[in-house]
């Protein structure tokens, strides 16, 4: 945990030197659990017959601080109703890189550590801790030193983008989220990422 706090402090200090930043709010929707085994019969709100795909409604809030137009530092946190109908979420820090930009379309990938947490499941009959979560009080948690995401943005206005993101939502699960990204303008008037910017 001390390592995560150090990394967070380090990147926060560096990004103060940059200017452009953005915030985003996204709705979590469908989740995939390709590595689930023993707990599959316990999954709720399933979309497929086996339970590998579930509906896990929730919210993700993110803040991006840009080093340059292509590279930013992102902090994210989320809360959701998970596949067991209990409370869950994650917090994540990462470096986000713009892989592609074409007119109104842009595509990003990001990598960094994350902490996953959820309500203790020991009172659910038949539940097995197959993802090796740790228990603290009534909260299960696990640290992933390498987590990631992929994000597609579509330019709507000079300050607003539509955001569609594939998120690492649990230790071994992925979720699709939909929302908007709001650009916070550079006070120096530089760094606009709109289609007309050169």
mmCIF file of N, CA and C in Angstrom, residues 9-97:
data_model
loop_
_atom_site.group_PDB
_atom_site.id
_atom_site.type_symbol
_atom_site.label_atom_id
_atom_site.label_comp_id
_atom_site.label_asym_id
_atom_site.label_seq_id
_atom_site.Cartn_x
_atom_site.Cartn_y
_atom_site.Cartn_z
ATOM 1 N N UNK A 9 1.613 9.973 -5.169
ATOM 2 C CA UNK A 9 2.196 11.270 -4.814
ATOM 3 C C UNK A 9 3.180 11.748 -5.871
ATOM 4 N N UNK A 10 3.987 10.827 -6.399
ATOM 5 C CA UNK A 10 4.991 11.167 -7.401
ATOM 6 C C UNK A 10 4.343 11.732 -8.662
ATOM 7 N N UNK A 11 3.367 10.995 -9.199
ATOM 8 C CA UNK A 11 2.724 11.440 -10.435
ATOM 9 C C UNK A 11 1.868 12.683 -10.231
ATOM 10 N N UNK A 12 1.250 12.804 -9.058
ATOM 11 C CA UNK A 12 0.471 14.011 -8.780
ATOM 12 C C UNK A 12 1.379 15.230 -8.768
ATOM 13 N N UNK A 13 2.572 15.077 -8.176
ATOM 14 C CA UNK A 13 3.519 16.185 -8.151
ATOM 15 C C UNK A 13 3.983 16.571 -9.539
ATOM 16 N N UNK A 14 4.248 15.588 -10.377
ATOM 17 C CA UNK A 14 4.704 15.867 -11.741
ATOM 18 C C UNK A 14 3.623 16.558 -12.556
ATOM 19 N N UNK A 15 2.396 16.076 -12.434
ATOM 20 C CA UNK A 15 1.345 16.593 -13.299
ATOM 21 C C UNK A 15 0.889 17.995 -12.943
ATOM 22 N N UNK A 16 1.285 18.491 -11.791
ATOM 23 C CA UNK A 16 0.990 19.887 -11.472
ATOM 24 C C UNK A 16 1.653 20.813 -12.486
ATOM 25 N N UNK A 17 2.758 20.351 -13.090
ATOM 26 C CA UNK A 17 3.482 21.142 -14.074
ATOM 27 C C UNK A 17 2.750 21.243 -15.408
ATOM 28 N N UNK A 18 1.810 20.346 -15.656
ATOM 29 C CA UNK A 18 1.085 20.372 -16.916
ATOM 30 C C UNK A 18 -0.147 21.242 -16.789
ATOM 31 N N UNK A 19 -0.832 21.482 -17.910
ATOM 32 C CA UNK A 19 -1.922 22.448 -17.895
ATOM 33 C C UNK A 19 -3.281 21.822 -18.136
ATOM 34 N N UNK A 20 -3.456 21.138 -19.263
ATOM 35 C CA UNK A 20 -4.777 20.639 -19.611
ATOM 36 C C UNK A 20 -5.158 19.438 -18.762
ATOM 37 N N UNK A 21 -6.415 19.380 -18.373
ATOM 38 C CA UNK A 21 -6.919 18.247 -17.619
ATOM 39 C C UNK A 21 -8.367 17.998 -18.015
ATOM 40 N N UNK A 22 -8.901 16.853 -17.568
ATOM 41 C CA UNK A 22 -10.293 16.528 -17.872
ATOM 42 C C UNK A 22 -10.869 15.663 -16.769
ATOM 43 N N UNK A 23 -12.190 15.652 -16.681
ATOM 44 C CA UNK A 23 -12.889 14.761 -15.771
ATOM 45 C C UNK A 23 -13.894 13.964 -16.588
ATOM 46 N N UNK A 24 -14.213 12.775 -16.125
ATOM 47 C CA UNK A 24 -15.196 11.958 -16.839
ATOM 48 C C UNK A 24 -16.087 11.226 -15.849
ATOM 49 N N UNK A 25 -17.317 10.983 -16.282
ATOM 50 C CA UNK A 25 -18.281 10.207 -15.517
ATOM 51 C C UNK A 25 -18.883 9.187 -16.464
ATOM 52 N N UNK A 26 -18.856 7.908 -16.049
ATOM 53 C CA UNK A 26 -19.326 6.848 -16.931
ATOM 54 C C UNK A 26 -20.203 5.862 -16.157
ATOM 55 N N UNK A 27 -21.162 5.289 -16.859
ATOM 56 C CA UNK A 27 -22.033 4.269 -16.290
ATOM 57 C C UNK A 27 -21.490 2.883 -16.616
ATOM 58 N N UNK A 28 -21.298 2.064 -15.600
ATOM 59 C CA UNK A 28 -20.926 0.669 -15.817
ATOM 60 C C UNK A 28 -22.156 -0.108 -16.261
ATOM 61 N N UNK A 29 -21.968 -1.028 -17.198
ATOM 62 C CA UNK A 29 -23.114 -1.769 -17.733
ATOM 63 C C UNK A 29 -22.849 -3.282 -17.660
ATOM 64 N N UNK A 30 -22.405 -3.849 -18.753
ATOM 65 C CA UNK A 30 -22.213 -5.295 -18.858
ATOM 66 C C UNK A 30 -20.798 -5.679 -18.453
ATOM 67 N N UNK A 31 -20.683 -6.785 -17.700
ATOM 68 C CA UNK A 31 -19.375 -7.287 -17.277
ATOM 69 C C UNK A 31 -19.163 -8.709 -17.769
ATOM 70 N N UNK A 32 -17.904 -9.036 -18.041
ATOM 71 C CA UNK A 32 -17.532 -10.397 -18.454
ATOM 72 C C UNK A 32 -16.583 -10.985 -17.412
ATOM 73 N N UNK A 33 -16.784 -12.261 -17.089
ATOM 74 C CA UNK A 33 -15.983 -12.952 -16.075
ATOM 75 C C UNK A 33 -15.422 -14.238 -16.674
ATOM 76 N N UNK A 34 -14.488 -14.120 -17.622
ATOM 77 C CA UNK A 34 -14.029 -15.295 -18.383
ATOM 78 C C UNK A 34 -13.283 -16.329 -17.564
ATOM 79 N N UNK A 35 -12.760 -15.945 -16.393
ATOM 80 C CA UNK A 35 -11.970 -16.881 -15.595
ATOM 81 C C UNK A 35 -12.737 -17.427 -14.398
ATOM 82 N N UNK A 36 -14.017 -17.065 -14.270
ATOM 83 C CA UNK A 36 -14.830 -17.576 -13.164
ATOM 84 C C UNK A 36 -15.072 -19.070 -13.340
ATOM 85 N N UNK A 37 -15.071 -19.793 -12.236
ATOM 86 C CA UNK A 37 -15.301 -21.238 -12.294
ATOM 87 C C UNK A 37 -16.295 -21.676 -11.222
ATOM 88 N N UNK A 38 -15.834 -21.775 -9.981
ATOM 89 C CA UNK A 38 -16.649 -22.351 -8.914
ATOM 90 C C UNK A 38 -17.855 -21.486 -8.546
ATOM 91 N N UNK A 39 -17.752 -20.176 -8.715
ATOM 92 C CA UNK A 39 -18.844 -19.286 -8.293
ATOM 93 C C UNK A 39 -19.851 -18.964 -9.393
ATOM 94 N N UNK A 40 -19.667 -19.520 -10.571
ATOM 95 C CA UNK A 40 -20.565 -19.222 -11.685
ATOM 96 C C UNK A 40 -22.055 -19.423 -11.348
ATOM 97 N N UNK A 41 -22.423 -20.509 -10.657
ATOM 98 C CA UNK A 41 -23.853 -20.705 -10.366
ATOM 99 C C UNK A 41 -24.434 -19.641 -9.437
ATOM 100 N N UNK A 42 -23.558 -18.878 -8.755
ATOM 101 C CA UNK A 42 -24.029 -17.866 -7.806
ATOM 102 C C UNK A 42 -24.218 -16.497 -8.450
ATOM 103 N N UNK A 43 -23.780 -16.330 -9.689
ATOM 104 C CA UNK A 43 -23.872 -15.034 -10.342
ATOM 105 C C UNK A 43 -25.323 -14.631 -10.551
ATOM 106 N N UNK A 44 -25.609 -13.374 -10.245
ATOM 107 C CA UNK A 44 -26.947 -12.803 -10.402
ATOM 108 C C UNK A 44 -26.965 -11.881 -11.626
ATOM 109 N N UNK A 45 -28.167 -11.511 -12.068
ATOM 110 C CA UNK A 45 -28.331 -10.593 -13.211
ATOM 111 C C UNK A 45 -27.545 -11.068 -14.432
ATOM 112 N N UNK A 46 -27.604 -12.360 -14.695
ATOM 113 C CA UNK A 46 -26.835 -12.933 -15.802
ATOM 114 C C UNK A 46 -27.497 -12.636 -17.148
ATOM 115 N N UNK A 47 -26.654 -12.504 -18.159
ATOM 116 C CA UNK A 47 -27.130 -12.256 -19.519
ATOM 117 C C UNK A 47 -27.042 -13.521 -20.364
ATOM 118 N N UNK A 48 -25.971 -14.298 -20.169
ATOM 119 C CA UNK A 48 -25.869 -15.580 -20.858
ATOM 120 C C UNK A 48 -26.317 -16.697 -19.914
ATOM 121 N N UNK A 49 -26.485 -17.897 -20.444
ATOM 122 C CA UNK A 49 -26.984 -19.019 -19.644
ATOM 123 C C UNK A 49 -25.973 -19.519 -18.620
ATOM 124 N N UNK A 50 -24.678 -19.322 -18.882
ATOM 125 C CA UNK A 50 -23.644 -19.859 -17.995
ATOM 126 C C UNK A 50 -23.278 -18.921 -16.848
ATOM 127 N N UNK A 51 -23.546 -17.640 -16.991
ATOM 128 C CA UNK A 51 -23.201 -16.687 -15.938
ATOM 129 C C UNK A 51 -21.889 -15.964 -16.153
ATOM 130 N N UNK A 52 -21.260 -16.177 -17.316
ATOM 131 C CA UNK A 52 -19.995 -15.496 -17.603
ATOM 132 C C UNK A 52 -20.201 -14.007 -17.891
ATOM 133 N N UNK A 53 -21.390 -13.636 -18.350
ATOM 134 C CA UNK A 53 -21.692 -12.237 -18.662
ATOM 135 C C UNK A 53 -22.849 -11.786 -17.772
ATOM 136 N N UNK A 54 -22.633 -10.690 -17.043
ATOM 137 C CA UNK A 54 -23.639 -10.205 -16.102
ATOM 138 C C UNK A 54 -23.842 -8.707 -16.257
ATOM 139 N N UNK A 55 -24.933 -8.234 -15.709
ATOM 140 C CA UNK A 55 -25.211 -6.795 -15.661
ATOM 141 C C UNK A 55 -24.798 -6.303 -14.284
ATOM 142 N N UNK A 56 -23.812 -5.414 -14.225
ATOM 143 C CA UNK A 56 -23.311 -4.867 -12.968
ATOM 144 C C UNK A 56 -23.393 -3.331 -13.022
ATOM 145 N N UNK A 57 -24.546 -2.767 -12.719
ATOM 146 C CA UNK A 57 -24.680 -1.314 -12.827
ATOM 147 C C UNK A 57 -23.810 -0.587 -11.807
ATOM 148 N N UNK A 58 -23.241 0.535 -12.245
ATOM 149 C CA UNK A 58 -22.398 1.316 -11.352
ATOM 150 C C UNK A 58 -21.935 2.592 -12.008
ATOM 151 N N UNK A 59 -21.063 3.311 -11.304
ATOM 152 C CA UNK A 59 -20.523 4.589 -11.762
ATOM 153 C C UNK A 59 -19.010 4.584 -11.652
ATOM 154 N N UNK A 60 -18.352 5.214 -12.617
ATOM 155 C CA UNK A 60 -16.901 5.440 -12.570
ATOM 156 C C UNK A 60 -16.653 6.939 -12.726
ATOM 157 N N UNK A 61 -15.828 7.473 -11.865
ATOM 158 C CA UNK A 61 -15.401 8.861 -11.974
ATOM 159 C C UNK A 61 -13.890 8.886 -12.176
ATOM 160 N N UNK A 62 -13.431 9.688 -13.134
ATOM 161 C CA UNK A 62 -12.000 9.748 -13.446
ATOM 162 C C UNK A 62 -11.539 11.191 -13.598
ATOM 163 N N UNK A 63 -10.268 11.380 -13.288
ATOM 164 C CA UNK A 63 -9.612 12.673 -13.495
ATOM 165 C C UNK A 63 -8.331 12.425 -14.269
ATOM 166 N N UNK A 64 -8.144 13.157 -15.370
ATOM 167 C CA UNK A 64 -6.937 13.056 -16.190
ATOM 168 C C UNK A 64 -6.155 14.354 -16.126
ATOM 169 N N UNK A 65 -4.847 14.224 -15.967
ATOM 170 C CA UNK A 65 -3.951 15.378 -16.025
ATOM 171 C C UNK A 65 -2.914 15.088 -17.102
ATOM 172 N N UNK A 66 -2.801 15.980 -18.076
ATOM 173 C CA UNK A 66 -1.979 15.705 -19.245
ATOM 174 C C UNK A 66 -0.553 16.214 -19.084
ATOM 175 N N UNK A 67 0.416 15.348 -19.454
ATOM 176 C CA UNK A 67 1.806 15.767 -19.589
ATOM 177 C C UNK A 67 1.958 16.495 -20.927
ATOM 178 N N UNK A 68 1.514 15.806 -21.969
ATOM 179 C CA UNK A 68 1.488 16.321 -23.332
ATOM 180 C C UNK A 68 0.153 15.875 -23.919
ATOM 181 N N UNK A 69 -0.133 16.212 -25.195
ATOM 182 C CA UNK A 69 -1.426 15.860 -25.787
ATOM 183 C C UNK A 69 -1.676 14.355 -25.824
ATOM 184 N N UNK A 70 -0.607 13.562 -25.946
ATOM 185 C CA UNK A 70 -0.776 12.120 -26.105
ATOM 186 C C UNK A 70 -0.730 11.345 -24.794
ATOM 187 N N UNK A 71 -0.238 11.941 -23.719
ATOM 188 C CA UNK A 71 0.015 11.194 -22.487
ATOM 189 C C UNK A 71 -0.571 11.915 -21.280
ATOM 190 N N UNK A 72 -1.319 11.161 -20.468
ATOM 191 C CA UNK A 72 -1.899 11.750 -19.265
ATOM 192 C C UNK A 72 -1.793 10.788 -18.094
ATOM 193 N N UNK A 73 -1.995 11.318 -16.918
ATOM 194 C CA UNK A 73 -2.041 10.558 -15.677
ATOM 195 C C UNK A 73 -3.498 10.514 -15.240
ATOM 196 N N UNK A 74 -4.039 9.318 -15.025
ATOM 197 C CA UNK A 74 -5.460 9.178 -14.676
ATOM 198 C C UNK A 74 -5.631 8.583 -13.285
ATOM 199 N N UNK A 75 -6.575 9.150 -12.533
ATOM 200 C CA UNK A 75 -7.034 8.598 -11.264
ATOM 201 C C UNK A 75 -8.508 8.255 -11.442
ATOM 202 N N UNK A 76 -8.896 7.030 -11.097
ATOM 203 C CA UNK A 76 -10.296 6.599 -11.239
ATOM 204 C C UNK A 76 -10.773 5.923 -9.969
ATOM 205 N N UNK A 77 -12.060 6.050 -9.699
ATOM 206 C CA UNK A 77 -12.687 5.291 -8.629
ATOM 207 C C UNK A 77 -14.094 4.914 -9.073
ATOM 208 N N UNK A 78 -14.582 3.804 -8.581
ATOM 209 C CA UNK A 78 -15.891 3.327 -9.015
ATOM 210 C C UNK A 78 -16.657 2.687 -7.870
ATOM 211 N N UNK A 79 -17.954 2.579 -8.073
ATOM 212 C CA UNK A 79 -18.826 1.840 -7.159
ATOM 213 C C UNK A 79 -19.863 1.124 -8.023
ATOM 214 N N UNK A 80 -20.217 -0.105 -7.650
ATOM 215 C CA UNK A 80 -21.150 -0.880 -8.474
ATOM 216 C C UNK A 80 -21.921 -1.888 -7.638
ATOM 217 N N UNK A 81 -23.015 -2.349 -8.197
ATOM 218 C CA UNK A 81 -23.740 -3.496 -7.671
ATOM 219 C C UNK A 81 -23.206 -4.713 -8.424
ATOM 220 N N UNK A 82 -22.426 -5.546 -7.733
ATOM 221 C CA UNK A 82 -21.675 -6.582 -8.449
ATOM 222 C C UNK A 82 -22.532 -7.800 -8.794
ATOM 223 N N UNK A 83 -21.870 -8.804 -9.342
ATOM 224 C CA UNK A 83 -22.567 -9.989 -9.858
ATOM 225 C C UNK A 83 -23.200 -10.838 -8.764
ATOM 226 N N UNK A 84 -22.931 -10.523 -7.500
ATOM 227 C CA UNK A 84 -23.579 -11.213 -6.386
ATOM 228 C C UNK A 84 -24.654 -10.338 -5.729
ATOM 229 N N UNK A 85 -24.950 -9.199 -6.367
ATOM 230 C CA UNK A 85 -25.885 -8.210 -5.808
ATOM 231 C C UNK A 85 -25.389 -7.642 -4.482
ATOM 232 N N UNK A 86 -24.070 -7.430 -4.385
ATOM 233 C CA UNK A 86 -23.483 -6.776 -3.231
ATOM 234 C C UNK A 86 -22.653 -5.581 -3.720
ATOM 235 N N UNK A 87 -22.244 -4.744 -2.796
ATOM 236 C CA UNK A 87 -21.499 -3.542 -3.143
ATOM 237 C C UNK A 87 -20.040 -3.873 -3.455
ATOM 238 N N UNK A 88 -19.515 -3.268 -4.528
ATOM 239 C CA UNK A 88 -18.126 -3.481 -4.922
ATOM 240 C C UNK A 88 -17.600 -2.219 -5.601
ATOM 241 N N UNK A 89 -16.305 -2.213 -5.875
ATOM 242 C CA UNK A 89 -15.711 -1.076 -6.572
ATOM 243 C C UNK A 89 -14.212 -1.254 -6.742
ATOM 244 N N UNK A 90 -13.577 -0.247 -7.309
ATOM 245 C CA UNK A 90 -12.124 -0.268 -7.431
ATOM 246 C C UNK A 90 -11.606 1.163 -7.529
ATOM 247 N N UNK A 91 -10.345 1.336 -7.167
ATOM 248 C CA UNK A 91 -9.635 2.605 -7.339
ATOM 249 C C UNK A 91 -8.366 2.308 -8.117
ATOM 250 N N UNK A 92 -8.004 3.206 -9.022
ATOM 251 C CA UNK A 92 -6.941 2.909 -9.975
ATOM 252 C C UNK A 92 -6.163 4.167 -10.312
ATOM 253 N N UNK A 93 -4.859 4.019 -10.471
ATOM 254 C CA UNK A 93 -4.027 5.092 -11.009
ATOM 255 C C UNK A 93 -3.298 4.520 -12.221
ATOM 256 N N UNK A 94 -3.117 5.340 -13.262
ATOM 257 C CA UNK A 94 -2.495 4.796 -14.473
ATOM 258 C C UNK A 94 -1.929 5.896 -15.351
ATOM 259 N N UNK A 95 -1.099 5.490 -16.270
ATOM 260 C CA UNK A 95 -0.681 6.336 -17.372
ATOM 261 C C UNK A 95 -1.555 5.990 -18.562
ATOM 262 N N UNK A 96 -2.144 7.008 -19.200
ATOM 263 C CA UNK A 96 -3.040 6.806 -20.335
ATOM 264 C C UNK A 96 -2.404 7.411 -21.580
ATOM 265 N N UNK A 97 -2.354 6.619 -22.639
ATOM 266 C CA UNK A 97 -1.675 7.038 -23.871
ATOM 267 C C UNK A 97 -2.647 7.051 -25.043
#
